[in-house]
Amino acid sequence: MEQRINVPRIFTALAKYLDTKIKQGRIDIPLDKGVGYCIGYHLNENIRILITDYQLNEEVSISNPELLSDKKIILFKFQGVLSDKTLGGKIKDIPRVLIATSRINTENTIVIDCDHSITIEIDANYLQNQLGTKEHSPSIKGLLEHNQPLLFEELVSPDLISMLKALMESRDYGTFELFYLKIKAEQIICSLLYQLEKRKDSSLYALNNQDIQTIYKIRALILSDLAHPPQLAALVNESNMSLSKLQRLFKQVFGRTVFNYYQEFRMKEAARLLKEERLSVSEVGYSLGFTNLSHFSKTFETHIGVKPKKYTRL
């Protein structure tokens, strides 16, 4: 069965730069230009899947081909999910998903030199019809109404990792591949919306590109030193935002306060050090800034579900 591929404009632009062909929705990066591939599946007029796992030899900037599109598309972009381990064991590469309205990218030019992600795109009106008329949280409502640029980030659970791995096994289903992909894509979207529905935001604020860059700059600063809690005064100086705006936008994007976000990643790093680096409980606790190992053990259990010693035996 021939797949019905609606080639993304970004694929067309990339293929033109690489001087290569798009075959059945797939681009294989020429060896003299880099490594990897991109593939797109057009499941129906409302859902599309893009899998991009490539690195070019040089940075490439192109005109944004989606800038003038008037479609109301909700994007679910998974990062850090295409390999079993995070790149170099860096905490920043923990599997996560960006959930955004298509209005979020209004830049005239975009950089396409590398991408390692799985993206599911769904028409907002189609999704609204699937969900019916029930009242939803402000986060879900904002995505469906699509009236302002919005971006949310969620960490990817082990269950979602399993769903994504199943998505990658679609070729095993032969002539039923597109049907299988549609079912899996909608299952993944449903799981993420259920997770996002739990957020308690009473109102949402439109984001511009500068806001997003600033919030992710602050995120990087927080994760750059997990041995020391973030100092809000220093973050305010770095962000050039008021404290209230910084806290409000950070929580809107990540679903957690600055300190809770720091603490969650601190414990994920502790879990990594215990399992992958095989450090002792005391070595991990002290390296992450704890002076009281009992407090470290309780904090670890709160976030991971078991005490550190038991975790090392799992």
Coordinates of C-alpha atoms in Angstrom, one line a residue, residues 31-294:
L31 CA 26.9 11.4 3.8
D32 CA 28.8 14.5 2.6
K33 CA 26.3 16.7 4.3
G34 CA 25.8 14.9 7.6
V35 CA 24.1 11.8 9.1
G36 CA 20.5 10.7 9.8
Y37 CA 17.1 10.9 8.3
C38 CA 13.7 12.6 8.4
I39 CA 10.3 10.9 7.7
G40 CA 6.8 12.2 7.7
Y41 CA 3.5 10.3 7.8
H42 CA 0.2 12.1 6.7
L43 CA -2.4 9.9 8.6
N44 CA -5.3 12.0 7.4
E45 CA -6.1 15.6 6.8
N46 CA -5.9 16.3 10.5
I47 CA -3.0 14.3 11.9
R48 CA 0.7 14.2 10.9
I49 CA 3.8 12.5 12.4
L50 CA 7.3 13.8 11.8
I51 CA 10.3 11.8 12.9
T52 CA 13.6 13.7 12.6
D53 CA 16.9 12.2 13.7
Y54 CA 19.8 13.9 11.9
Q55 CA 22.8 16.1 12.3
L56 CA 24.2 18.3 9.5
N57 CA 27.9 19.2 9.2
E58 CA 27.2 22.9 9.3
E59 CA 24.6 25.3 10.7
V60 CA 21.8 26.1 8.3
S61 CA 19.2 28.9 8.5
I62 CA 16.3 29.1 6.1
S63 CA 13.2 31.2 5.7
N64 CA 10.4 29.9 7.9
P65 CA 8.1 28.0 5.5
E66 CA 5.2 27.8 8.0
L67 CA 5.1 31.5 8.9
L68 CA 2.1 32.4 6.7
S69 CA 0.1 29.3 7.4
D70 CA -3.4 30.0 8.9
K71 CA -4.0 26.5 10.1
K72 CA -4.7 26.0 13.8
I73 CA -2.3 23.1 14.6
I74 CA -1.3 21.8 18.1
L75 CA 2.2 20.4 18.2
F76 CA 3.5 17.6 20.5
K77 CA 7.3 17.5 20.1
F78 CA 9.1 14.8 22.0
Q79 CA 12.8 15.4 22.7
G80 CA 15.4 13.0 24.2
V81 CA 13.3 9.9 23.3
L82 CA 15.2 8.5 20.3
S83 CA 17.9 6.7 22.2
D84 CA 17.9 4.6 25.3
K85 CA 20.3 6.9 27.1
T86 CA 20.5 10.7 27.4
L87 CA 23.3 12.2 25.4
G88 CA 26.4 12.1 27.5
G89 CA 24.3 11.5 30.6
K90 CA 23.3 15.2 30.7
I91 CA 20.2 15.9 32.8
K92 CA 19.0 18.4 30.3
D93 CA 18.3 15.6 27.8
I94 CA 15.8 13.8 30.0
P95 CA 12.8 12.8 27.8
R96 CA 10.3 15.7 27.6
V97 CA 7.6 16.9 25.3
L98 CA 6.8 20.4 24.2
I99 CA 3.1 21.1 23.7
A100 CA 2.4 24.2 21.7
T101 CA 0.1 26.1 19.4
S102 CA 1.4 26.6 15.9
R103 CA 1.3 30.4 16.6
I104 CA 4.3 30.0 18.8
N105 CA 6.9 30.1 16.0
T106 CA 6.7 33.5 14.4
E107 CA 10.4 33.9 13.5
N108 CA 11.2 34.8 9.9
T109 CA 14.2 32.4 9.8
I110 CA 14.8 29.1 11.6
V111 CA 17.9 26.9 12.2
I112 CA 17.6 23.4 10.8
D113 CA 21.1 22.0 11.3
C114 CA 20.1 19.2 13.7
D115 CA 17.0 17.7 15.2
H116 CA 16.4 14.5 17.2
S117 CA 12.6 14.4 17.9
I118 CA 9.3 12.9 17.2
T119 CA 6.5 15.4 16.5
I120 CA 2.8 14.7 16.3
E121 CA 0.7 17.5 14.8
I122 CA -3.1 17.6 15.1
D123 CA -5.7 20.1 13.9
A124 CA -7.2 22.0 16.8
N125 CA -10.7 22.0 15.4
Y126 CA -10.5 18.2 14.8
L127 CA -9.3 17.6 18.3
Q128 CA -12.1 19.8 19.7
N129 CA -14.7 17.7 17.9
Q130 CA -13.1 14.5 19.2
L131 CA -13.2 15.8 22.8
G132 CA -16.8 17.1 22.7
T133 CA -18.2 20.0 24.6
K134 CA -17.1 19.1 28.1
E135 CA -15.4 21.9 30.1
H136 CA -11.6 21.6 30.3
S137 CA -8.8 23.2 32.2
P138 CA -7.4 26.6 31.0
S139 CA -4.4 24.8 29.5
I140 CA -6.4 22.5 27.3
K141 CA -8.9 25.2 26.5
G142 CA -6.1 27.5 25.4
L143 CA -4.7 24.9 23.1
L144 CA -8.1 24.2 21.5
E145 CA -9.1 27.8 21.1
H146 CA -5.7 28.6 19.6
N147 CA -6.2 32.3 20.1
Q148 CA -2.7 33.0 21.5
P149 CA 0.9 31.7 21.4
L150 CA 1.1 29.0 24.1
L151 CA 3.9 26.5 25.1
F152 CA 3.8 23.9 27.8
E153 CA 6.5 21.3 28.7
E154 CA 5.9 18.0 30.4
L155 CA 8.4 15.2 31.3
V156 CA 7.8 12.0 29.5
S157 CA 6.8 9.1 31.7
P158 CA 8.0 5.5 31.2
D159 CA 4.5 4.6 29.9
L160 CA 4.7 7.3 27.2
I161 CA 8.2 6.0 26.3
S162 CA 6.7 2.6 25.7
M163 CA 3.9 4.2 23.5
L164 CA 6.5 6.0 21.5
K165 CA 8.6 2.8 21.0
A166 CA 5.4 1.2 19.7
L167 CA 4.9 4.1 17.4
M168 CA 8.3 3.4 15.9
E169 CA 7.4 -0.2 15.2
S170 CA 4.6 0.7 12.7
R171 CA 6.3 -1.0 9.7
D172 CA 5.6 -4.4 11.4
Y173 CA 1.9 -3.8 10.5
G174 CA 2.4 -3.7 6.8
T175 CA -0.7 -2.5 4.9
F176 CA -2.2 -1.4 8.3
E177 CA 0.7 0.9 9.1
L178 CA -1.2 4.2 8.7
F179 CA -4.2 2.9 10.6
Y180 CA -1.9 1.7 13.4
L181 CA 0.0 5.0 13.5
K182 CA -3.3 7.0 13.8
I183 CA -4.4 4.9 16.8
K184 CA -1.1 5.2 18.5
A185 CA -0.8 8.9 17.8
E186 CA -4.3 9.6 19.3
Q187 CA -3.5 7.4 22.3
I188 CA -0.3 9.4 23.0
I189 CA -2.2 12.7 22.6
C190 CA -4.9 11.5 25.0
S191 CA -2.3 10.6 27.6
L192 CA -0.6 14.0 27.4
L193 CA -3.9 15.9 27.5
Y194 CA -4.9 13.9 30.6
Q195 CA -1.6 14.9 32.2
L196 CA -1.9 18.5 31.2
E197 CA -5.5 18.7 32.5
K198 CA -4.1 18.3 36.0
R199 CA -2.5 21.7 35.9
K200 CA -4.3 24.2 38.1
D201 CA -3.5 27.4 36.2
S202 CA -6.5 29.8 36.6
S203 CA -5.4 31.9 33.6
L204 CA -2.9 31.8 30.8
Y205 CA -0.6 34.5 29.4
A206 CA 0.4 34.7 25.7
L207 CA 4.1 34.1 25.1
N208 CA 6.4 35.8 22.6
N209 CA 9.7 34.4 21.4
Q210 CA 11.7 36.5 23.8
D211 CA 9.7 35.2 26.7
I212 CA 10.4 31.6 25.7
Q213 CA 14.1 32.2 25.2
T214 CA 14.3 33.8 28.6
I215 CA 12.4 31.1 30.4
Y216 CA 14.6 28.4 28.8
K217 CA 17.7 30.4 29.7
I218 CA 16.5 30.4 33.3
R219 CA 15.8 26.7 33.1
A220 CA 19.4 26.1 31.8
L221 CA 20.8 28.1 34.7
I222 CA 18.8 26.1 37.2
L223 CA 20.0 22.8 35.8
S224 CA 23.6 23.9 35.5
D225 CA 24.2 23.6 39.2
L226 CA 22.0 21.1 41.0
A227 CA 24.1 21.2 44.2
H228 CA 22.8 24.7 45.0
P229 CA 19.2 25.9 45.1
P230 CA 18.3 28.6 42.6
Q231 CA 18.5 32.2 44.0
L232 CA 15.5 34.1 42.8
A233 CA 17.2 37.5 42.9
A234 CA 19.9 36.2 40.6
L235 CA 17.4 34.7 38.2
V236 CA 15.4 38.0 38.1
N237 CA 18.6 39.8 37.1
E238 CA 19.4 37.3 34.4
S239 CA 15.8 37.4 33.0
N240 CA 15.2 41.1 33.1
M241 CA 11.7 40.3 34.2
S242 CA 9.9 41.1 37.4
L243 CA 9.9 38.3 40.0
S244 CA 6.1 37.9 39.6
K245 CA 6.3 37.6 35.8
L246 CA 9.3 35.2 36.0
Q247 CA 7.5 32.9 38.4
R248 CA 4.2 33.1 36.6
L249 CA 5.6 32.3 33.1
F250 CA 8.0 29.6 34.5
K251 CA 5.1 27.8 36.2
Q252 CA 2.9 28.2 33.2
V253 CA 5.4 26.5 30.8
F254 CA 6.8 23.8 33.2
G255 CA 3.8 23.3 35.5
R256 CA 6.0 23.7 38.6
T257 CA 7.5 26.5 40.6
V258 CA 11.2 27.3 40.1
F259 CA 12.2 25.5 43.3
N260 CA 10.0 22.4 42.7
Y261 CA 11.4 22.1 39.2
Y262 CA 14.9 22.3 40.5
Q263 CA 14.2 19.7 43.2
E264 CA 12.6 17.3 40.8
F265 CA 15.6 17.4 38.4
R266 CA 17.9 17.2 41.4
M267 CA 16.4 13.9 42.4
K268 CA 16.4 12.6 38.8
E269 CA 20.1 13.4 38.7
A270 CA 20.5 11.6 42.0
A271 CA 18.7 8.5 40.6
R272 CA 21.0 8.6 37.5
L273 CA 24.2 8.9 39.7
L274 CA 23.1 5.9 41.8
K275 CA 22.2 3.7 38.9
E276 CA 24.5 4.7 36.0
E277 CA 27.6 6.0 37.9
R278 CA 27.1 3.5 40.8
L279 CA 28.0 6.1 43.4
S280 CA 27.1 5.4 47.0
V281 CA 24.1 7.1 48.7
S282 CA 26.4 9.4 50.7
E283 CA 28.5 10.4 47.7
V284 CA 25.3 11.3 45.7
G285 CA 23.7 13.2 48.6
Y286 CA 26.8 15.3 49.4
S287 CA 27.6 15.9 45.7
L288 CA 24.1 17.4 45.3
G289 CA 24.4 19.8 48.2
F290 CA 22.8 17.8 51.0
T291 CA 24.4 18.1 54.4
N292 CA 21.9 15.8 56.1
L293 CA 21.6 12.3 54.5
S294 CA 18.3 11.6 56.2

